[in-house]
mmCIF file of C-alpha atoms and ligand atoms in Angstrom:
data_model
loop_
_atom_site.group_PDB
_atom_site.id
_atom_site.type_symbol
_atom_site.label_atom_id
_atom_site.label_comp_id
_atom_site.label_asym_id
_atom_site.label_seq_id
_atom_site.Cartn_x
_atom_site.Cartn_y
_atom_site.Cartn_z
ATOM 1 C CA UNK Q 1 -67.075 66.101 51.284
ATOM 2 C CA UNK Q 2 -67.034 62.335 51.368
ATOM 3 C CA UNK Q 3 -66.526 60.042 48.462
ATOM 4 C CA UNK Q 4 -66.974 56.354 48.925
ATOM 5 C CA UNK Q 5 -65.834 53.720 46.585
ATOM 6 C CA UNK Q 6 -67.303 50.248 46.524
ATOM 7 C CA UNK Q 7 -65.802 47.307 44.806
ATOM 8 C CA UNK Q 8 -65.893 43.558 45.024
ATOM 9 C CA UNK Q 9 -62.908 41.362 45.371
ATOM 10 C CA UNK Q 10 -62.540 37.632 44.923
ATOM 11 C CA UNK Q 11 -61.180 35.924 48.009
ATOM 12 C CA UNK Q 12 -58.761 33.036 47.914
ATOM 13 C CA UNK Q 13 -61.454 30.567 48.808
ATOM 14 C CA UNK Q 14 -63.458 31.697 45.800
ATOM 15 C CA UNK Q 15 -65.957 33.806 47.683
ATOM 16 C CA UNK Q 16 -66.714 37.408 46.907
ATOM 17 C CA UNK Q 17 -66.055 40.233 49.337
ATOM 18 C CA UNK Q 18 -67.530 43.679 49.134
ATOM 19 C CA UNK Q 19 -65.159 46.470 50.093
ATOM 20 C CA UNK Q 20 -66.197 50.021 50.806
ATOM 21 C CA UNK Q 21 -63.485 52.640 50.956
ATOM 22 C CA UNK Q 22 -64.156 56.114 52.164
ATOM 23 C CA UNK Q 23 -62.188 59.006 50.904
ATOM 24 C CA UNK Q 24 -62.482 62.441 52.434
ATOM 25 C CA UNK Q 25 -62.023 65.405 50.172
ATOM 26 C CA UNK Q 26 -61.212 68.722 51.733
ATOM 27 C CA UNK Q 27 -61.261 72.344 50.730
ATOM 28 C CA UNK Q 28 -58.769 73.523 53.333
ATOM 29 C CA UNK Q 29 -55.593 72.267 51.727
ATOM 30 C CA UNK Q 30 -53.405 75.199 50.798
ATOM 31 C CA UNK Q 31 -50.939 75.660 47.980
ATOM 32 C CA UNK Q 32 -48.024 76.684 50.192
ATOM 33 C CA UNK Q 33 -46.891 79.567 48.010
ATOM 34 C CA UNK Q 34 -45.877 83.021 49.163
ATOM 35 C CA UNK Q 35 -47.409 84.427 45.992
ATOM 36 C CA UNK Q 36 -50.909 83.233 46.780
ATOM 37 C CA UNK Q 37 -53.477 85.594 48.216
ATOM 38 C CA UNK Q 38 -56.342 83.145 47.975
ATOM 39 C CA UNK Q 39 -55.344 80.390 50.371
ATOM 40 C CA UNK Q 40 -55.806 80.996 54.069
ATOM 41 C CA UNK Q 41 -52.439 79.604 55.043
ATOM 42 C CA UNK Q 42 -50.566 80.819 58.098
ATOM 43 C CA UNK Q 43 -47.119 80.072 56.776
ATOM 44 C CA UNK Q 44 -45.736 79.350 53.350
ATOM 45 C CA UNK Q 45 -42.998 77.099 52.062
ATOM 46 C CA UNK Q 46 -42.649 77.998 48.391
ATOM 47 C CA UNK Q 47 -40.860 81.293 47.842
ATOM 48 C CA UNK Q 48 -41.959 84.200 45.741
ATOM 49 C CA UNK Q 49 -38.509 84.628 44.300
ATOM 50 C CA UNK Q 50 -37.852 81.122 43.111
ATOM 51 C CA UNK Q 51 -35.126 81.373 40.475
ATOM 52 C CA UNK Q 52 -32.325 78.895 40.435
ATOM 53 C CA UNK Q 53 -29.164 80.961 40.743
ATOM 54 C CA UNK Q 54 -28.083 80.387 37.220
ATOM 55 C CA UNK Q 55 -28.421 82.043 33.867
ATOM 56 C CA UNK Q 56 -30.439 79.127 32.568
ATOM 57 C CA UNK Q 57 -33.746 80.045 34.064
ATOM 58 C CA UNK Q 58 -34.675 83.652 33.960
ATOM 59 C CA UNK Q 59 -38.227 83.368 35.229
ATOM 60 C CA UNK Q 60 -39.272 82.065 38.603
ATOM 61 C CA UNK Q 61 -40.701 78.593 38.681
ATOM 62 C CA UNK Q 62 -41.766 75.730 40.895
ATOM 63 C CA UNK Q 63 -40.711 72.268 39.813
ATOM 64 C CA UNK Q 64 -43.017 69.269 40.133
ATOM 65 C CA UNK Q 65 -41.056 66.048 39.612
ATOM 66 C CA UNK Q 66 -42.928 62.850 38.828
ATOM 67 C CA UNK Q 67 -42.190 59.604 40.640
ATOM 68 C CA UNK Q 68 -39.454 58.339 38.322
ATOM 69 C CA UNK Q 69 -37.617 61.627 38.424
ATOM 70 C CA UNK Q 70 -37.574 61.495 42.227
ATOM 71 C CA UNK Q 71 -36.441 57.870 42.196
ATOM 72 C CA UNK Q 72 -33.627 58.411 39.727
ATOM 73 C CA UNK Q 73 -32.519 61.965 40.412
ATOM 74 C CA UNK Q 74 -32.660 62.234 44.144
ATOM 75 C CA UNK Q 75 -29.014 63.372 44.086
ATOM 76 C CA UNK Q 76 -29.930 66.383 41.994
ATOM 77 C CA UNK Q 77 -32.943 67.166 44.154
ATOM 78 C CA UNK Q 78 -30.690 67.108 47.217
ATOM 79 C CA UNK Q 79 -28.424 69.800 45.816
ATOM 80 C CA UNK Q 80 -28.720 73.026 47.817
ATOM 81 C CA UNK Q 81 -29.386 74.969 44.609
ATOM 82 C CA UNK Q 82 -32.581 73.081 43.887
ATOM 83 C CA UNK Q 83 -35.302 74.764 45.874
ATOM 84 C CA UNK Q 84 -39.025 75.424 45.632
ATOM 85 C CA UNK Q 85 -40.162 72.010 44.587
ATOM 86 C CA UNK Q 86 -43.704 70.715 44.938
ATOM 87 C CA UNK Q 87 -43.870 67.083 46.002
ATOM 88 C CA UNK Q 88 -47.299 65.695 45.278
ATOM 89 C CA UNK Q 89 -48.821 63.193 47.659
ATOM 90 C CA UNK Q 90 -49.301 60.833 44.717
ATOM 91 C CA UNK Q 91 -45.560 60.954 44.046
ATOM 92 C CA UNK Q 92 -44.654 60.608 47.712
ATOM 93 C CA UNK Q 93 -46.824 57.497 48.045
ATOM 94 C CA UNK Q 94 -45.399 55.917 44.908
ATOM 95 C CA UNK Q 95 -41.831 56.626 46.013
ATOM 96 C CA UNK Q 96 -42.583 55.111 49.415
ATOM 97 C CA UNK Q 97 -43.790 51.905 47.775
ATOM 98 C CA UNK Q 98 -40.893 51.660 45.385
ATOM 99 C CA UNK Q 99 -37.820 52.602 47.364
ATOM 100 C CA UNK Q 100 -37.478 52.982 51.113
ATOM 101 C CA UNK Q 101 -34.011 54.642 50.934
ATOM 102 C CA UNK Q 102 -35.118 57.243 48.380
ATOM 103 C CA UNK Q 103 -38.283 57.863 50.384
ATOM 104 C CA UNK Q 104 -36.205 58.557 53.453
ATOM 105 C CA UNK Q 105 -33.936 60.947 51.543
ATOM 106 C CA UNK Q 106 -36.956 62.730 50.130
ATOM 107 C CA UNK Q 107 -38.522 63.099 53.587
ATOM 108 C CA UNK Q 108 -35.213 64.530 54.827
ATOM 109 C CA UNK Q 109 -35.207 67.120 52.032
ATOM 110 C CA UNK Q 110 -38.809 68.061 52.808
ATOM 111 C CA UNK Q 111 -37.884 68.654 56.444
ATOM 112 C CA UNK Q 112 -35.001 70.956 55.536
ATOM 113 C CA UNK Q 113 -36.408 74.473 55.746
ATOM 114 C CA UNK Q 114 -33.866 76.021 53.345
ATOM 115 C CA UNK Q 115 -34.916 73.642 50.582
ATOM 116 C CA UNK Q 116 -38.489 74.945 50.373
ATOM 117 C CA UNK Q 117 -39.942 71.598 49.347
ATOM 118 C CA UNK Q 118 -43.706 71.607 49.769
ATOM 119 C CA UNK Q 119 -45.842 68.498 50.059
ATOM 120 C CA UNK Q 120 -49.210 69.025 48.475
ATOM 121 C CA UNK Q 121 -51.865 66.526 49.525
ATOM 122 C CA UNK Q 122 -53.480 66.418 46.120
ATOM 123 C CA UNK Q 123 -55.242 63.111 46.832
ATOM 124 C CA UNK Q 124 -57.433 64.799 49.436
ATOM 125 C CA UNK Q 125 -57.927 68.120 47.708
ATOM 126 C CA UNK Q 126 -61.419 68.447 46.317
ATOM 127 C CA UNK Q 127 -60.171 69.955 43.019
ATOM 128 C CA UNK Q 128 -57.280 67.605 42.374
ATOM 129 C CA UNK Q 129 -58.538 64.210 43.484
ATOM 130 C CA UNK Q 130 -59.471 61.992 40.572
ATOM 131 C CA UNK Q 131 -61.124 58.600 40.333
ATOM 132 C CA UNK Q 132 -59.568 55.775 38.409
ATOM 133 C CA UNK Q 133 -61.427 55.315 35.168
ATOM 134 C CA UNK Q 134 -62.665 51.968 33.907
ATOM 135 C CA UNK Q 135 -59.830 50.260 32.097
ATOM 136 C CA UNK Q 136 -57.246 52.718 33.407
ATOM 137 C CA UNK Q 137 -54.199 51.190 35.064
ATOM 138 C CA UNK Q 138 -53.139 52.383 38.514
ATOM 139 C CA UNK Q 139 -50.024 53.824 36.938
ATOM 140 C CA UNK Q 140 -51.898 55.780 34.305
ATOM 141 C CA UNK Q 141 -54.310 57.000 36.920
ATOM 142 C CA UNK Q 142 -51.453 58.331 39.035
ATOM 143 C CA UNK Q 143 -49.826 60.000 36.044
ATOM 144 C CA UNK Q 144 -53.142 61.680 35.347
ATOM 145 C CA UNK Q 145 -53.472 62.725 39.000
ATOM 146 C CA UNK Q 146 -50.048 64.365 38.717
ATOM 147 C CA UNK Q 147 -51.053 66.222 35.556
ATOM 148 C CA UNK Q 148 -54.299 67.380 37.139
ATOM 149 C CA UNK Q 149 -52.430 68.713 40.168
ATOM 150 C CA UNK Q 150 -49.869 70.556 38.016
ATOM 151 C CA UNK Q 151 -52.676 72.071 36.000
ATOM 152 C CA UNK Q 152 -54.437 73.144 39.167
ATOM 153 C CA UNK Q 153 -51.264 74.814 40.433
ATOM 154 C CA UNK Q 154 -50.678 76.595 37.125
ATOM 155 C CA UNK Q 155 -54.147 78.108 37.198
ATOM 156 C CA UNK Q 156 -54.135 78.749 40.912
ATOM 157 C CA UNK Q 157 -50.902 80.715 40.797
ATOM 158 C CA UNK Q 158 -51.607 82.499 37.548
ATOM 159 C CA UNK Q 159 -52.319 85.866 39.118
ATOM 160 C CA UNK Q 160 -51.078 89.423 38.805
ATOM 161 C CA UNK Q 161 -48.715 88.896 41.735
ATOM 162 C CA UNK Q 162 -47.115 85.795 40.265
ATOM 163 C CA UNK Q 163 -44.705 87.750 38.050
ATOM 164 C CA UNK Q 164 -44.689 85.107 35.328
ATOM 165 C CA UNK Q 165 -44.066 82.257 37.711
ATOM 166 C CA UNK Q 166 -44.284 78.871 36.025
ATOM 167 C CA UNK Q 167 -45.199 75.536 37.474
ATOM 168 C CA UNK Q 168 -43.204 72.946 35.580
ATOM 169 C CA UNK Q 169 -43.773 69.200 35.482
ATOM 170 C CA UNK Q 170 -40.589 67.170 35.132
ATOM 171 C CA UNK Q 171 -41.075 63.735 33.672
ATOM 172 C CA UNK Q 172 -39.132 61.296 31.560
ATOM 173 C CA UNK Q 173 -42.223 59.414 30.537
ATOM 174 C CA UNK Q 174 -43.023 60.177 26.932
ATOM 175 C CA UNK Q 175 -46.709 59.299 27.183
ATOM 176 C CA UNK Q 176 -47.161 61.416 30.253
ATOM 177 C CA UNK Q 177 -45.274 64.256 28.610
ATOM 178 C CA UNK Q 178 -47.451 64.179 25.500
ATOM 179 C CA UNK Q 179 -50.665 64.082 27.486
ATOM 180 C CA UNK Q 180 -49.451 66.901 29.701
ATOM 181 C CA UNK Q 181 -48.556 69.022 26.703
ATOM 182 C CA UNK Q 182 -51.928 68.333 25.142
ATOM 183 C CA UNK Q 183 -53.573 69.791 28.201
ATOM 184 C CA UNK Q 184 -51.355 72.842 27.929
ATOM 185 C CA UNK Q 185 -48.930 72.134 30.744
ATOM 186 C CA UNK Q 186 -45.331 73.191 30.769
ATOM 187 C CA UNK Q 187 -43.175 70.083 30.712
ATOM 188 C CA UNK Q 188 -39.471 69.496 30.711
ATOM 189 C CA UNK Q 189 -38.277 66.157 29.558
ATOM 190 C CA UNK Q 190 -36.077 64.549 32.102
ATOM 191 C CA UNK Q 191 -33.003 63.936 29.967
ATOM 192 C CA UNK Q 192 -32.695 67.634 29.226
ATOM 193 C CA UNK Q 193 -33.519 68.693 32.732
ATOM 194 C CA UNK Q 194 -30.912 66.372 34.123
ATOM 195 C CA UNK Q 195 -28.247 68.042 32.010
ATOM 196 C CA UNK Q 196 -29.558 71.516 32.738
ATOM 197 C CA UNK Q 197 -29.708 70.957 36.464
ATOM 198 C CA UNK Q 198 -26.255 69.464 36.439
ATOM 199 C CA UNK Q 199 -24.969 72.531 34.615
ATOM 200 C CA UNK Q 200 -26.774 74.877 36.935
ATOM 201 C CA UNK Q 201 -25.144 73.361 39.994
ATOM 202 C CA UNK Q 202 -21.764 73.400 38.284
ATOM 203 C CA UNK Q 203 -21.440 69.619 38.170
ATOM 204 C CA UNK Q 204 -21.306 69.504 34.416
ATOM 205 C CA UNK Q 205 -20.660 71.800 31.524
ATOM 206 C CA UNK Q 206 -22.511 72.001 28.291
ATOM 207 C CA UNK Q 207 -22.504 73.694 24.921
ATOM 208 C CA UNK Q 208 -23.348 77.378 24.991
ATOM 209 C CA UNK Q 209 -26.103 76.604 22.479
ATOM 210 C CA UNK Q 210 -27.870 74.477 25.021
ATOM 211 C CA UNK Q 211 -28.322 77.378 27.356
ATOM 212 C CA UNK Q 212 -30.122 79.311 24.651
ATOM 213 C CA UNK Q 213 -33.815 79.020 25.301
ATOM 214 C CA UNK Q 214 -34.904 78.722 21.665
ATOM 215 C CA UNK Q 215 -32.179 76.336 20.627
ATOM 216 C CA UNK Q 216 -32.930 74.326 23.722
ATOM 217 C CA UNK Q 217 -36.555 74.084 22.798
ATOM 218 C CA UNK Q 218 -35.715 73.104 19.210
ATOM 219 C CA UNK Q 219 -33.404 70.405 20.499
ATOM 220 C CA UNK Q 220 -36.099 69.141 22.878
ATOM 221 C CA UNK Q 221 -38.555 68.927 20.018
ATOM 222 C CA UNK Q 222 -36.112 67.003 17.907
ATOM 223 C CA UNK Q 223 -35.293 64.623 20.769
ATOM 224 C CA UNK Q 224 -38.954 64.061 21.445
ATOM 225 C CA UNK Q 225 -39.727 63.534 17.778
ATOM 226 C CA UNK Q 226 -37.008 60.912 17.447
ATOM 227 C CA UNK Q 227 -38.042 59.240 20.646
ATOM 228 C CA UNK Q 228 -41.640 59.064 19.464
ATOM 229 C CA UNK Q 229 -40.635 57.646 16.100
ATOM 230 C CA UNK Q 230 -38.499 54.972 17.742
ATOM 231 C CA UNK Q 231 -41.432 54.030 19.924
ATOM 232 C CA UNK Q 232 -43.635 53.694 16.853
ATOM 233 C CA UNK Q 233 -40.980 51.514 15.251
ATOM 234 C CA UNK Q 234 -40.811 49.415 18.399
ATOM 235 C CA UNK Q 235 -44.570 48.889 18.521
ATOM 236 C CA UNK Q 236 -44.759 48.135 14.824
ATOM 237 C CA UNK Q 237 -41.965 45.623 15.181
ATOM 238 C CA UNK Q 238 -43.757 43.824 18.029
ATOM 239 C CA UNK Q 239 -46.983 43.741 16.005
ATOM 240 C CA UNK Q 240 -45.116 42.488 12.936
ATOM 241 C CA UNK Q 241 -43.432 39.631 14.754
ATOM 242 C CA UNK Q 242 -46.631 38.657 16.557
ATOM 243 C CA UNK Q 243 -48.344 38.428 13.185
ATOM 244 C CA UNK Q 244 -45.498 36.418 11.673
ATOM 245 C CA UNK Q 245 -45.712 34.030 14.599
ATOM 246 C CA UNK Q 246 -49.432 33.407 14.237
ATOM 247 C CA UNK Q 247 -49.278 33.297 10.469
ATOM 248 C CA UNK Q 248 -47.161 30.176 10.623
ATOM 249 C CA UNK Q 249 -49.404 28.537 13.204
ATOM 250 C CA UNK Q 250 -52.791 28.903 11.616
ATOM 251 C CA UNK Q 251 -55.615 29.003 14.103
ATOM 252 C CA UNK Q 252 -54.713 28.179 17.685
ATOM 253 C CA UNK Q 253 -56.993 27.419 20.557
ATOM 254 C CA UNK Q 254 -55.789 28.881 23.847
ATOM 255 C CA UNK Q 255 -56.774 29.558 27.402
ATOM 256 C CA UNK Q 256 -56.903 33.145 28.527
ATOM 257 C CA UNK Q 257 -58.172 35.442 31.221
ATOM 258 C CA UNK Q 258 -60.388 38.482 30.964
ATOM 259 C CA UNK Q 259 -58.433 41.642 31.744
ATOM 260 C CA UNK Q 260 -61.076 44.220 31.003
ATOM 261 C CA UNK Q 261 -64.743 44.207 30.234
ATOM 262 C CA UNK Q 262 -66.080 46.760 27.786
ATOM 263 C CA UNK Q 263 -69.531 47.625 26.522
ATOM 264 C CA UNK Q 264 -69.244 45.427 23.467
ATOM 265 C CA UNK Q 265 -66.141 43.349 24.043
ATOM 266 C CA UNK Q 266 -63.820 41.589 26.443
ATOM 267 C CA UNK Q 267 -60.056 42.050 26.484
ATOM 268 C CA UNK Q 268 -58.309 38.742 26.963
ATOM 269 C CA UNK Q 269 -54.761 38.016 28.044
ATOM 270 C CA UNK Q 270 -53.221 34.802 26.761
ATOM 271 C CA UNK Q 271 -50.544 33.987 29.348
ATOM 272 C CA UNK Q 272 -48.824 31.466 27.060
ATOM 273 C CA UNK Q 273 -47.956 34.154 24.520
ATOM 274 C CA UNK Q 274 -48.138 37.238 26.714
ATOM 275 C CA UNK Q 275 -50.622 38.450 24.149
ATOM 276 C CA UNK Q 276 -53.594 40.683 24.708
ATOM 277 C CA UNK Q 277 -56.490 40.716 22.310
ATOM 278 C CA UNK Q 278 -60.082 41.802 22.048
ATOM 279 C CA UNK Q 279 -63.079 39.596 21.494
ATOM 280 C CA UNK Q 280 -65.828 41.731 20.019
ATOM 281 C CA UNK Q 281 -69.439 40.708 20.424
ATOM 282 C CA UNK Q 282 -71.219 43.145 18.193
ATOM 283 C CA UNK Q 283 -71.456 43.011 14.452
ATOM 284 C CA UNK Q 284 -71.678 46.186 12.499
ATOM 285 C CA UNK Q 285 -73.706 44.688 9.665
ATOM 286 C CA UNK Q 286 -75.757 42.003 11.399
ATOM 287 C CA UNK Q 287 -77.874 42.205 14.503
ATOM 288 C CA UNK Q 288 -75.541 41.043 17.232
ATOM 289 C CA UNK Q 289 -76.301 39.154 20.433
ATOM 290 C CA UNK Q 290 -78.057 40.797 23.355
ATOM 291 C CA UNK Q 291 -75.468 42.750 25.383
ATOM 292 C CA UNK Q 292 -75.979 44.211 28.833
ATOM 293 C CA UNK Q 293 -73.044 46.136 30.289
ATOM 294 C CA UNK Q 294 -72.879 46.799 34.006
ATOM 295 C CA UNK Q 295 -70.384 49.523 34.785
ATOM 296 C CA UNK Q 296 -70.392 48.810 38.499
ATOM 297 C CA UNK Q 297 -69.109 45.224 38.231
ATOM 298 C CA UNK Q 298 -67.865 45.746 35.653
ATOM 299 C CA UNK Q 299 -69.535 42.889 33.863
ATOM 300 C CA UNK Q 300 -70.938 42.213 30.447
ATOM 301 C CA UNK Q 301 -73.883 39.928 29.843
ATOM 302 C CA UNK Q 302 -73.835 38.301 26.425
ATOM 303 C CA UNK Q 303 -77.135 36.495 25.886
ATOM 304 C CA UNK Q 304 -77.326 34.367 29.067
ATOM 305 C CA UNK Q 305 -73.659 34.462 30.057
ATOM 306 C CA UNK Q 306 -72.074 37.059 32.312
ATOM 307 C CA UNK Q 307 -68.405 37.917 31.760
ATOM 308 C CA UNK Q 308 -66.366 39.371 34.608
ATOM 309 C CA UNK Q 309 -62.757 40.388 35.041
ATOM 310 C CA UNK Q 310 -60.370 37.438 35.623
ATOM 311 C CA UNK Q 311 -62.831 34.869 34.262
ATOM 312 C CA UNK Q 312 -61.153 32.069 32.422
ATOM 313 C CA UNK Q 313 -62.101 31.757 28.754
ATOM 314 C CA UNK Q 314 -60.925 29.885 25.697
ATOM 315 C CA UNK Q 315 -60.363 31.690 22.455
ATOM 316 C CA UNK Q 316 -59.092 31.034 18.989
ATOM 317 C CA UNK Q 317 -56.296 33.225 17.762
ATOM 318 C CA UNK Q 318 -55.739 33.670 14.089
ATOM 319 C CA UNK Q 319 -54.302 36.094 11.632
ATOM 320 C CA UNK Q 320 -56.809 37.938 9.526
ATOM 321 C CA UNK Q 321 -54.956 38.740 6.337
ATOM 322 C CA UNK Q 322 -58.012 39.562 4.255
ATOM 323 C CA UNK Q 323 -56.638 43.055 3.912
ATOM 324 C CA UNK Q 324 -52.984 42.712 3.098
ATOM 325 C CA UNK Q 325 -52.292 46.267 4.188
ATOM 326 C CA UNK Q 326 -53.915 45.793 7.565
ATOM 327 C CA UNK Q 327 -53.325 42.297 8.820
ATOM 328 C CA UNK Q 328 -54.762 41.808 12.249
ATOM 329 C CA UNK Q 329 -54.743 39.290 15.046
ATOM 330 C CA UNK Q 330 -58.282 38.113 15.599
ATOM 331 C CA UNK Q 331 -59.685 36.423 18.654
ATOM 332 C CA UNK Q 332 -62.984 34.578 18.857
ATOM 333 C CA UNK Q 333 -64.665 32.963 21.802
ATOM 334 C CA UNK Q 334 -64.660 29.171 22.103
ATOM 335 C CA UNK Q 335 -65.540 28.705 25.775
ATOM 336 C CA UNK Q 336 -67.928 29.380 27.388
ATOM 337 C CA UNK Q 337 -70.176 28.162 24.614
ATOM 338 C CA UNK Q 338 -72.764 30.765 23.738
ATOM 339 C CA UNK Q 339 -74.965 29.772 20.808
ATOM 340 C CA UNK Q 340 -74.623 32.209 17.967
ATOM 341 C CA UNK Q 341 -71.608 33.883 19.588
ATOM 342 C CA UNK Q 342 -68.896 31.334 20.253
ATOM 343 C CA UNK Q 343 -67.116 29.483 17.499
ATOM 344 C CA UNK Q 344 -66.499 25.721 17.349
ATOM 345 C CA UNK Q 345 -63.217 24.333 18.624
ATOM 346 C CA UNK Q 346 -60.799 24.462 15.707
ATOM 347 C CA UNK Q 347 -59.355 21.221 14.441
ATOM 348 C CA UNK Q 348 -55.765 21.027 15.424
ATOM 349 C CA UNK Q 349 -54.092 20.247 12.187
ATOM 350 C CA UNK Q 350 -50.413 20.139 11.353
ATOM 351 C CA UNK Q 351 -48.731 23.481 11.538
ATOM 352 C CA UNK Q 352 -49.117 25.431 8.370
ATOM 353 C CA UNK Q 353 -45.893 25.416 6.491
ATOM 354 C CA UNK Q 354 -44.136 28.639 5.806
ATOM 355 C CA UNK Q 355 -44.200 29.414 2.121
ATOM 356 C CA UNK Q 356 -40.739 29.399 0.713
ATOM 357 C CA UNK Q 357 -39.517 32.727 -0.460
ATOM 358 C CA UNK Q 358 -38.123 32.914 -3.932
ATOM 359 C CA UNK Q 359 -34.928 34.850 -3.877
HETATM 360 ZN ZN1 ZN D 401 -52.973 79.254 47.154
#
């Protein structure tokens, strides 16, 4: 099966180049597991009996580390006790781009027969290859590819012969972990796994409670809950300070670049403030301008003007405090001028003074 991807790229001289990439998907890539009766593989790498020799893990499992785990825990992965690990092609490629020494160490582990590390070429497997979605970053796309591959493995090896074998994703990325859990995957958060693996190879000791499966899971939940809450606090704090900043400045007129094009909006990055915002073109109550969205570009035609990614625009940024509970940063288009859509250039007045607080 052949998938081809076409996209256009702006060249340095300002021209446009069309690039066609072909991607072959195959149905003869095997899972590498001794348990499997489905794949027509001549030899296998992943063992049927895949317990770490420790009291921590009672059921057999294959570990699937994500890229960051490989980059930061290569020492642990090198330990002779860690065996039966699936290295996804996505992960291998990312590691190769990010650290040549770690990549070399990983390749060495894969070549060691006793380690039973299996490289799964998920990017060419017809059931695990995924396309990048519009608006999805390369990173997010790769995280999703990893989740899809783990899910595939879980289903693929979920047979009568598997004896409860689990395929476990190891990640320290909270977003990835949440998404993986939503799709029903078994995930270990990295901080816990690091401790557990260290204990299992005798490099560290831990509380007896931590080796109890239920207490371990309760602790994981608590850790994850606190982590999530601190992330919320972090995001809220960034939003709060951004709003404070623009509140004192009134309306500003800034240059920005289009990052994404959506059906009814453009997402603009203002380099001066490192701020991203959305300029919406449709009105819920009124009849908005004529919008034509072209997914292929992607581009969005608003009346006569076509917006494309990386186009330079000018926008006004202001704080909408009409609802005191939900103050928002608003962006409106100034340039290019589109009658009925863009707003006039704001008068640059003196900076609004901060109201004094009565103590
Ligand atoms: Zn198989």
